[in-house]
CSV table of C-alpha atoms and ligand atoms in Angstrom, one decimal:
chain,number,residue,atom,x,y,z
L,1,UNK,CA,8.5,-9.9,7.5
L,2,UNK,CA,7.8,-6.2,6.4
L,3,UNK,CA,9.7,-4.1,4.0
L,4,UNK,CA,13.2,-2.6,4.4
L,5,UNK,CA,11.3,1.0,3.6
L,6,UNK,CA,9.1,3.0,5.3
L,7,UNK,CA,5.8,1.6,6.1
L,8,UNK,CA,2.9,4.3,6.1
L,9,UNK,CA,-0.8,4.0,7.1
L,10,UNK,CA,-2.8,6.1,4.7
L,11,UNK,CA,-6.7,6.4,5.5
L,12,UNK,CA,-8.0,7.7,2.2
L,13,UNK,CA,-11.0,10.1,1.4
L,14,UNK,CA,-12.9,8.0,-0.6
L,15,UNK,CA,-12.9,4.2,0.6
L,16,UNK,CA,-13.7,2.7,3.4
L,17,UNK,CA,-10.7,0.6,4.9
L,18,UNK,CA,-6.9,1.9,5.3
L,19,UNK,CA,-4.7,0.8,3.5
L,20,UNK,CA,-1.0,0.2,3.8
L,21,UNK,CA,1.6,1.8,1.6
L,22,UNK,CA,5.1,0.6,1.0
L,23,UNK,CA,7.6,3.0,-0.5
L,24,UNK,CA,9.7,2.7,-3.6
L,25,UNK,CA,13.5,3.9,-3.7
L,26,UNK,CA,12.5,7.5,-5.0
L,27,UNK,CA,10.1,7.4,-2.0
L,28,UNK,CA,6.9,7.5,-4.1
L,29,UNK,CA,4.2,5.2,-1.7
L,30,UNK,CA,2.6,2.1,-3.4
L,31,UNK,CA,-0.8,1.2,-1.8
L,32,UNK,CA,0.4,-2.9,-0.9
L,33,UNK,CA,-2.5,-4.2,-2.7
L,34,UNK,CA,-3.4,-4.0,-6.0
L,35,UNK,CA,-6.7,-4.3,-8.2
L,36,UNK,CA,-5.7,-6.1,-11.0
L,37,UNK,CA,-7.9,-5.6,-14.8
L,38,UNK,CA,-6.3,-8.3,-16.9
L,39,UNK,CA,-9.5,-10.3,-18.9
L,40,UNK,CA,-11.9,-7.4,-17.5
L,41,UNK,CA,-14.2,-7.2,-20.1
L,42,UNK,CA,-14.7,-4.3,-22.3
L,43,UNK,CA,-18.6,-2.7,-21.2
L,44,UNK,CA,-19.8,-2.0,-18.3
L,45,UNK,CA,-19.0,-5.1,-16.2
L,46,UNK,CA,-15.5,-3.1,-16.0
L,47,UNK,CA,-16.6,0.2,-15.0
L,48,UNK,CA,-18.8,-1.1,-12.7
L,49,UNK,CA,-16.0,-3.7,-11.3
L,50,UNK,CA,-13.1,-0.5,-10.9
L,51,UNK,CA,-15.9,1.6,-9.3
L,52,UNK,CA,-16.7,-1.4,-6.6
L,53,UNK,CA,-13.1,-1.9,-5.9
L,54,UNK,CA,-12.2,1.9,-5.4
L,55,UNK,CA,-15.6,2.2,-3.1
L,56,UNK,CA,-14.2,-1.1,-1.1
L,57,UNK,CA,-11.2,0.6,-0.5
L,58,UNK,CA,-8.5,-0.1,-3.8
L,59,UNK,CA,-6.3,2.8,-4.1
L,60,UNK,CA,-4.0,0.9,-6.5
L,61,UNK,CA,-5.2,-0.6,-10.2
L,62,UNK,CA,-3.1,-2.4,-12.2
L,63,UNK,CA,-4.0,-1.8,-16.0
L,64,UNK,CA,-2.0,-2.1,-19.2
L,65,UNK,CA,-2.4,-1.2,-22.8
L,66,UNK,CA,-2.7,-5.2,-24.1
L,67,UNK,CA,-5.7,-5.5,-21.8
L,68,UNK,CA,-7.8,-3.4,-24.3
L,69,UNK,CA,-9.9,-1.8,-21.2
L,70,UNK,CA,-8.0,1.5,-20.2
L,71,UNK,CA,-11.0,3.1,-21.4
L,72,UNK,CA,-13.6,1.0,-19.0
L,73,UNK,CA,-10.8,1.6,-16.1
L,74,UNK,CA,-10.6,5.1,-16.9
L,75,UNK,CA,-14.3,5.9,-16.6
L,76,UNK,CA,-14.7,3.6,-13.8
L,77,UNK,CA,-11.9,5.9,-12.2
L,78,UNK,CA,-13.7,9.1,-13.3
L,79,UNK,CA,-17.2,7.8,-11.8
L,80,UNK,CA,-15.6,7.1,-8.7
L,81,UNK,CA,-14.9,10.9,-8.3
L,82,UNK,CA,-12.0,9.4,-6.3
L,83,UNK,CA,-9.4,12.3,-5.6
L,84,UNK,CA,-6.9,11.5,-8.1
L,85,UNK,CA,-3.9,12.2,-5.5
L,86,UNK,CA,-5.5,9.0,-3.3
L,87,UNK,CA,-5.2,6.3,-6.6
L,88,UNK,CA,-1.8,4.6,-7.7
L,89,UNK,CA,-2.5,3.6,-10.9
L,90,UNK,CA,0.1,1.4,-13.6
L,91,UNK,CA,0.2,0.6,-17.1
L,92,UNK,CA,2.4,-1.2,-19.5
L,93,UNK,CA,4.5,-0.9,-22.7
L,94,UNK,CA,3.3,-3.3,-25.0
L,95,UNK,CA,5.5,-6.1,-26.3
L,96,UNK,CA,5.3,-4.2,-29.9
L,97,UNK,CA,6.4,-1.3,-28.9
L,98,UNK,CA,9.8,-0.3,-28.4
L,99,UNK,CA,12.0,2.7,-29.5
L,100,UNK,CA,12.0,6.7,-28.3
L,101,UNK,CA,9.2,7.8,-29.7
L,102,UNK,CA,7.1,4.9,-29.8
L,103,UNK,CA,7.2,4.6,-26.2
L,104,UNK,CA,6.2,8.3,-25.7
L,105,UNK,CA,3.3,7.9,-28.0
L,106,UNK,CA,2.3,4.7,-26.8
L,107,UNK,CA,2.5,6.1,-23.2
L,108,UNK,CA,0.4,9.3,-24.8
L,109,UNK,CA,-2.5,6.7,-26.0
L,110,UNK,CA,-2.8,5.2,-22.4
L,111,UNK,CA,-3.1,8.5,-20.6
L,112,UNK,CA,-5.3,9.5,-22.9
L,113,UNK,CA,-7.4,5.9,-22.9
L,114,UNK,CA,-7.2,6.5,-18.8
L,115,UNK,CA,-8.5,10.3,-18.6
L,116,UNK,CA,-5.4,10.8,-17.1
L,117,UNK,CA,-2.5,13.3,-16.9
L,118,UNK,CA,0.0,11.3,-15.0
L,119,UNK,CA,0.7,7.6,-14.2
L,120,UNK,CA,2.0,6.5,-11.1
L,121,UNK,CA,3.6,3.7,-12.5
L,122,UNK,CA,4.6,2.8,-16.1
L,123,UNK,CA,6.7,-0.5,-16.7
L,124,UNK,CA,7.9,-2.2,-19.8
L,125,UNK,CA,5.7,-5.6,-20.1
L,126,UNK,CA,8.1,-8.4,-21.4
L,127,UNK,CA,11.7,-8.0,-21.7
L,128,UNK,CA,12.4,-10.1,-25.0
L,129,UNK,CA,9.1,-9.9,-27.7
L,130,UNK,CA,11.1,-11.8,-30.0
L,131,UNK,CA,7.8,-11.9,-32.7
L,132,UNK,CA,8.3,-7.9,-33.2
L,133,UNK,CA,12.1,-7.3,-32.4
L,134,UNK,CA,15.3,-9.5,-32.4
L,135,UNK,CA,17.7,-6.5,-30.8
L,136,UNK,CA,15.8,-6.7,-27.9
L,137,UNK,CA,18.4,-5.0,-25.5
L,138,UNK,CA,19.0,-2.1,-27.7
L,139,UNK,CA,15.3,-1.6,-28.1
L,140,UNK,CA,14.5,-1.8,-24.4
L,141,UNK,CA,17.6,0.7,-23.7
L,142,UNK,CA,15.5,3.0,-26.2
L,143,UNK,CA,12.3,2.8,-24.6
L,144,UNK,CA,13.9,2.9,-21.1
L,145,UNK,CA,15.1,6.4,-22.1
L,146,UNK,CA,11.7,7.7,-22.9
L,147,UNK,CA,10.7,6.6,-20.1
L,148,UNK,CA,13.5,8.2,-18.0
L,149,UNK,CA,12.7,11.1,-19.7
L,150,UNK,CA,8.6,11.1,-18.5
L,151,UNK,CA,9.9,10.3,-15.2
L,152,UNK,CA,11.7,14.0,-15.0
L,153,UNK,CA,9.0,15.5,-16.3
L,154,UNK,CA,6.6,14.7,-14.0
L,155,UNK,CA,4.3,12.3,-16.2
L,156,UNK,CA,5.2,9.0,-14.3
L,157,UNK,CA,6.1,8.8,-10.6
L,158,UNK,CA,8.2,5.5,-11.2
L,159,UNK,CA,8.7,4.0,-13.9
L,160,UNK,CA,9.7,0.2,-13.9
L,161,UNK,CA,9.9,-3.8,-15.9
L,162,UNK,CA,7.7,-6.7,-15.8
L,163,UNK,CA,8.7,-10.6,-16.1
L,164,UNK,CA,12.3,-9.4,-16.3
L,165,UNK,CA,15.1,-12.4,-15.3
L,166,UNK,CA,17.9,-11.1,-13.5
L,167,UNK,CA,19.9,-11.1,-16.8
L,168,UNK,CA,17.0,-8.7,-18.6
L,169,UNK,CA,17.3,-6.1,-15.1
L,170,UNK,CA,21.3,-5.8,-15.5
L,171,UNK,CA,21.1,-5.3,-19.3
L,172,UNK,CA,19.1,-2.1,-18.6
L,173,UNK,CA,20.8,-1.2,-15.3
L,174,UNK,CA,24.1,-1.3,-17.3
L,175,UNK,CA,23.1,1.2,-19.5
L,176,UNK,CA,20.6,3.4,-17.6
L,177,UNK,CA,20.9,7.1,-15.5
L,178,UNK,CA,17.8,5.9,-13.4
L,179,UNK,CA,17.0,1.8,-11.9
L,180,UNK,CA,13.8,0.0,-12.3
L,181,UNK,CA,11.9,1.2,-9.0
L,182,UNK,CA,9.6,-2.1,-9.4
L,183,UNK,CA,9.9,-5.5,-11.2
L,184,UNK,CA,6.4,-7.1,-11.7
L,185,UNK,CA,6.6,-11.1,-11.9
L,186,UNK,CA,4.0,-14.2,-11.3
L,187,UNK,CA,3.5,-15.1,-7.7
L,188,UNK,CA,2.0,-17.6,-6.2
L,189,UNK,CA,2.3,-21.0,-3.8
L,190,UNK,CA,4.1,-23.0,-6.6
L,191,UNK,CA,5.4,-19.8,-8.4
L,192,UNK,CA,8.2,-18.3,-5.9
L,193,UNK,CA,10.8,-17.0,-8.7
L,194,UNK,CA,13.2,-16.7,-5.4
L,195,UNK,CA,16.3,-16.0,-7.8
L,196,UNK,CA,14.6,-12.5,-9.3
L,197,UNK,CA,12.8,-11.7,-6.0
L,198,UNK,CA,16.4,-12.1,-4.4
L,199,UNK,CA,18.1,-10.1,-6.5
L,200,UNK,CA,15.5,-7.3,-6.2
L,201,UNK,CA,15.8,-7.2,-2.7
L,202,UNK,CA,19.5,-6.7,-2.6
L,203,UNK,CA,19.1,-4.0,-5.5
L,204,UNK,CA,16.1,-2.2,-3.2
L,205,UNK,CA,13.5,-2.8,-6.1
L,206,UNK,CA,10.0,-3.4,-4.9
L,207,UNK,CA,8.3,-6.6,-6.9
L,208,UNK,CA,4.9,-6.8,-7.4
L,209,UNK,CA,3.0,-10.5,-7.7
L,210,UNK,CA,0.4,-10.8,-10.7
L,211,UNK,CA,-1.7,-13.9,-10.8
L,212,UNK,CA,-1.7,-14.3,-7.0
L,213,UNK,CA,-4.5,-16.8,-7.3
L,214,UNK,CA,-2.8,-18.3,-10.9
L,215,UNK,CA,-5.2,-16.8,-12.3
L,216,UNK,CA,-8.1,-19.0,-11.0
L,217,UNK,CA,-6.3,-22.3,-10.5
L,218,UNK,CA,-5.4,-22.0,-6.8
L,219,UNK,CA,-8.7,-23.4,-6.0
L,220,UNK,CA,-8.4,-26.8,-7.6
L,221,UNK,CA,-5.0,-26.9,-5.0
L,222,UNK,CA,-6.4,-29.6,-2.8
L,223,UNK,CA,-3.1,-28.7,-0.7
L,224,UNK,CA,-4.1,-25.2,0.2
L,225,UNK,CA,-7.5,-26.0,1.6
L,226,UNK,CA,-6.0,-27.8,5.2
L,227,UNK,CA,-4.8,-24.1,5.7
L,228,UNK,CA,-7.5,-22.4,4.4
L,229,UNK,CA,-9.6,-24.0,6.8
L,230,UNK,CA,-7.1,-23.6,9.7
L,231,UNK,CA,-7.1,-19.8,9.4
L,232,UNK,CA,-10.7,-19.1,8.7
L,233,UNK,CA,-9.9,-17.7,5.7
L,234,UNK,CA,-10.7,-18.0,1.8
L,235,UNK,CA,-8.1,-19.7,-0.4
L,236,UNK,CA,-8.1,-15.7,-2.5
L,237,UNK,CA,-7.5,-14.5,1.4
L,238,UNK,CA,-4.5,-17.1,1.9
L,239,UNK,CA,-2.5,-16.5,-1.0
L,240,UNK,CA,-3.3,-12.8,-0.8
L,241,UNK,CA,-1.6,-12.9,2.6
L,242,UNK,CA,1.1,-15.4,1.4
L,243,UNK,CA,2.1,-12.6,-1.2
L,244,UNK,CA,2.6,-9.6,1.4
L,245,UNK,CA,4.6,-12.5,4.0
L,246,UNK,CA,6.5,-13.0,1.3
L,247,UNK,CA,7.4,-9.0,0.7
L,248,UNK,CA,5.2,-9.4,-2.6
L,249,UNK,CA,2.7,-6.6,-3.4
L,250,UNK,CA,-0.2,-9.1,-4.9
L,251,UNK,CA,-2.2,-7.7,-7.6
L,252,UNK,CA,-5.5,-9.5,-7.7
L,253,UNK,CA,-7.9,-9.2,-10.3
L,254,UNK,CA,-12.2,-9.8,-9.8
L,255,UNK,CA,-14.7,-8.2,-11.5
L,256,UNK,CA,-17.1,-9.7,-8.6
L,257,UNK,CA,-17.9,-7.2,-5.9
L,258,UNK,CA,-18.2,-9.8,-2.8
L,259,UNK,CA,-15.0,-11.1,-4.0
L,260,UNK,CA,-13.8,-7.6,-4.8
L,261,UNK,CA,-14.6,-6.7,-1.1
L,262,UNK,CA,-13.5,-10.1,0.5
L,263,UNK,CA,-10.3,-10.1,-1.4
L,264,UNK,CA,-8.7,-7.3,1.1
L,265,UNK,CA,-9.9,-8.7,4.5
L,266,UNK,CA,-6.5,-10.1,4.6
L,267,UNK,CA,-5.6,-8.8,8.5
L,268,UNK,CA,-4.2,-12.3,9.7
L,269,UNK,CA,-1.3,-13.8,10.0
L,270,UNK,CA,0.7,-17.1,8.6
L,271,UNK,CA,2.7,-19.2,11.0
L,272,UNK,CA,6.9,-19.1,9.8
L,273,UNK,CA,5.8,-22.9,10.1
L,274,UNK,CA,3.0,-22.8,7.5
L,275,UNK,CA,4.7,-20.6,5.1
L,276,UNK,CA,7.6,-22.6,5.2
L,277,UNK,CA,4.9,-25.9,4.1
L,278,UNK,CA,3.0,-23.5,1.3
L,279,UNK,CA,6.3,-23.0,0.0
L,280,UNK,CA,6.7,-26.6,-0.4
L,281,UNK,CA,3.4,-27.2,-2.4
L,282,UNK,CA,3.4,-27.6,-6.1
L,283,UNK,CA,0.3,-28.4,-7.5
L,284,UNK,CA,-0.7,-24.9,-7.8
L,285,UNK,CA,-0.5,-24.2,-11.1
L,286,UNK,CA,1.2,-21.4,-13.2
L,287,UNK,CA,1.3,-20.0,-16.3
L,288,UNK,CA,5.5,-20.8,-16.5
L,289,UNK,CA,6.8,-19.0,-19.6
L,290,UNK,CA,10.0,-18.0,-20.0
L,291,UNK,CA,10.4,-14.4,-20.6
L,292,UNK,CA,13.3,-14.9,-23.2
L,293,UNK,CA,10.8,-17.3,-25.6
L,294,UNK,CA,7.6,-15.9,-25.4
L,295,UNK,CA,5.9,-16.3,-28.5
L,296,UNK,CA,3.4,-12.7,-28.7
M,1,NAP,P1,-5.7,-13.7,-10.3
M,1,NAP,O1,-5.9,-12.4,-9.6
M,1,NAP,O2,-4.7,-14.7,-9.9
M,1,NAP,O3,-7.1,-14.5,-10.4
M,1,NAP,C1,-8.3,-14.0,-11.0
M,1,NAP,C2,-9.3,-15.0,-11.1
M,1,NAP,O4,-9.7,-15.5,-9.8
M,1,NAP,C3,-10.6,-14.5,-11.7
M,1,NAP,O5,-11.1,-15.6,-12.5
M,1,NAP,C4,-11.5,-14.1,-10.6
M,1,NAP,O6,-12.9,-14.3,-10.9
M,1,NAP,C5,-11.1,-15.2,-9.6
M,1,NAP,N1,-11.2,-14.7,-8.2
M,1,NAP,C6,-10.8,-13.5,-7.6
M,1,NAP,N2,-11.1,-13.5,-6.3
M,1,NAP,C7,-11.7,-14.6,-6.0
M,1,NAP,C8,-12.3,-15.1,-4.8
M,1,NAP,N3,-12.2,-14.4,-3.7
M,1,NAP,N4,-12.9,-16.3,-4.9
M,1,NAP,C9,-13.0,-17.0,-6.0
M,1,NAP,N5,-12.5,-16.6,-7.2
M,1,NAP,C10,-11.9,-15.4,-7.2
M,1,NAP,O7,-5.5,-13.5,-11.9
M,1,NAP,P2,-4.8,-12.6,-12.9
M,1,NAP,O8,-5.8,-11.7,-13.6
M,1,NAP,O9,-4.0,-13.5,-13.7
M,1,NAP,O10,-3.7,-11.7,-12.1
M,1,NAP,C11,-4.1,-10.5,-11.5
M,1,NAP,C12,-3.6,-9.3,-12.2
M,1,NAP,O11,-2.2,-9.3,-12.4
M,1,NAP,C13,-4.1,-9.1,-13.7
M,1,NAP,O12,-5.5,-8.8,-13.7
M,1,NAP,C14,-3.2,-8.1,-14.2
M,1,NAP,O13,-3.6,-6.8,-13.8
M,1,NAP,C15,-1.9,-8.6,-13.7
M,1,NAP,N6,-1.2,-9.5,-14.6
M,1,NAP,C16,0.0,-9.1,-15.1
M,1,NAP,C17,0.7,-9.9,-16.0
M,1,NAP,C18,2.0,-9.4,-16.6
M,1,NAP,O14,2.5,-10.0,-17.5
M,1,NAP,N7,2.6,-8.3,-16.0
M,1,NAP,C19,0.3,-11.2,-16.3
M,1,NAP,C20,-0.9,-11.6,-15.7
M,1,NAP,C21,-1.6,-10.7,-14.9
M,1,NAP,P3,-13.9,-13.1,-11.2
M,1,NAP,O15,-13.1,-11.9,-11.8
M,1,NAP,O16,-14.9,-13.7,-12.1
M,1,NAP,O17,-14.4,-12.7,-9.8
């Protein structure tokens, strides 16, 4: 268990719990749970939701451009009146994006959209949009170079890929100055991707785990309830825990404030033995696409 990096305890102005941060290669600290905002409604429901998670203690949000709510997370973050320093906050390139200056502007319209002047965290969303580009390697080498460049100047801390195979991660590390710092992927009990989570760990990248409750479908698991009930925990609370046992930084998405709240009460522990029989389950669903077909 626990990360090769530092491990830091960070007790935030605004918020009431701790929360532990895990550092990147460049040393920048990610906060190791995330709010996620995929299928957050546009309106107030959004606001309100980013506002409740950074008041129960969120530091981190998870956005992206596709989502079409930067502007409901942004003024959720402003009305938080949350010190800007204390939040880690991420977007992502769109699949129809790609090239130099696309990515610069694109990465201009989500700042922007946020109220922001920086991102913590800015990562290429699918490696191989073949419905917009068929030279998908040269394209992402393109965009990776913006964002190379934004990482000098100070407008991203890290910058980073999302639902990248092994294959996708070495055609940009063969032709990059700086290495994705993070790899975002699906994670949950039935969705392990252990070939791309090994290979990030021997290349020192830190993956995150979206859909850590497959989006909704870990609670028809009939499997996961026997463990749920042994622990005294949710099924959310299980599989968020099964995430950081696994060295997965699980970016769960609510817009309901109990669950919102409940969702980080995760300070238990999982038997060797019990993680070793979640691994084993496979009735949890999944979304399963593979990133080099994706059809949008
Ligand atoms: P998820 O976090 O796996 O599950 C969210 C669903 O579970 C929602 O329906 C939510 O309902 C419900 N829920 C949350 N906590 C609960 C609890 N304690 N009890 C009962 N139900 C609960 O789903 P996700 O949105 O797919 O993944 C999380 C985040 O990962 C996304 O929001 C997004 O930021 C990111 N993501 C990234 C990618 C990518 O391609 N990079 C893809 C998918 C997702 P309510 O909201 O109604 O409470």
């Amino acid at each position: 268990m626990g990360y090769r990096k530092e491990v830091r305890k960070n007790k935030f102005e605004k918020g009431g719990d701790s929360m532990t941060n895990i550092a990147l290669y460049n040393g920048i600290l990610m906060p190791e749970i995330g709010f996620g905002t995929w299928k957050a409604p546009t309106g107030k429901v959004t606001v309100e939701a980013v506002k409740a998670a950074i008041e129960c203690g969120y530091t981190h949000i998870d956005c992206a451009a596709i989502y079409g709510n930067e502007k409901e997370v942004g003024l959720g973050i402003k009305e938080s009146n949350v010190d800007r320093k204390n939040l880690f906050i991420t977007s992502k390139l769109w699949n129809d994006v790609r090239g130099y200056q696309e990515t610069i502007d694109a990465f201009n319209q989500t700042l922007s959209d946020l109220q922001l002047d920086y991102l913590d965290l800015y990562l290429i969303h699918w490696p191989r949009p073949v419905k917009y580009h068929d030279n998908y390697i040269e394209k992402n080498i393109e965009s990776w170079k913006a964002m190379e460049d934004l990482y000098k100047q100070g407008k991203i801390k890290a910058i980073g890929v999302s639902n990248f195979k092994v294959h996708h991660m070495e055609e940009i590390m063969e032709n990059c100055e700086i290495k994705p710092m993070v790899n975002q992927i699906e994670f949950h009990p039935s969705c392990l991707e252990k070939e791309i989570r090994d290979f990030c760990k021997k290349e020192d990248i830190v993956v995150t785990g979206y859909s850590p409750l497959a989006n909704g479908k870990v609670f028809e698991c009939k499997e996961l309830v026997e463990f749920s009930e042994k622990y005294g925990v949710s099924i959310a609370q299980l599989c968020i825990r099964y995430a950081l046992q696994h060295n997965v930084i699980p970016l769960v998405k609510s817009v309901t404030k109990e669950r919102i709240k409940a969702n980080l009460n995760v300070n238990f522990v999982i038997s060797d033995e019990d993680m070793e029989k979640i691994d084993k389950i496979t009735t949890c669903g999944g979304s399963y696409k593979d990133s080099d077909n994706i059809l949008f």
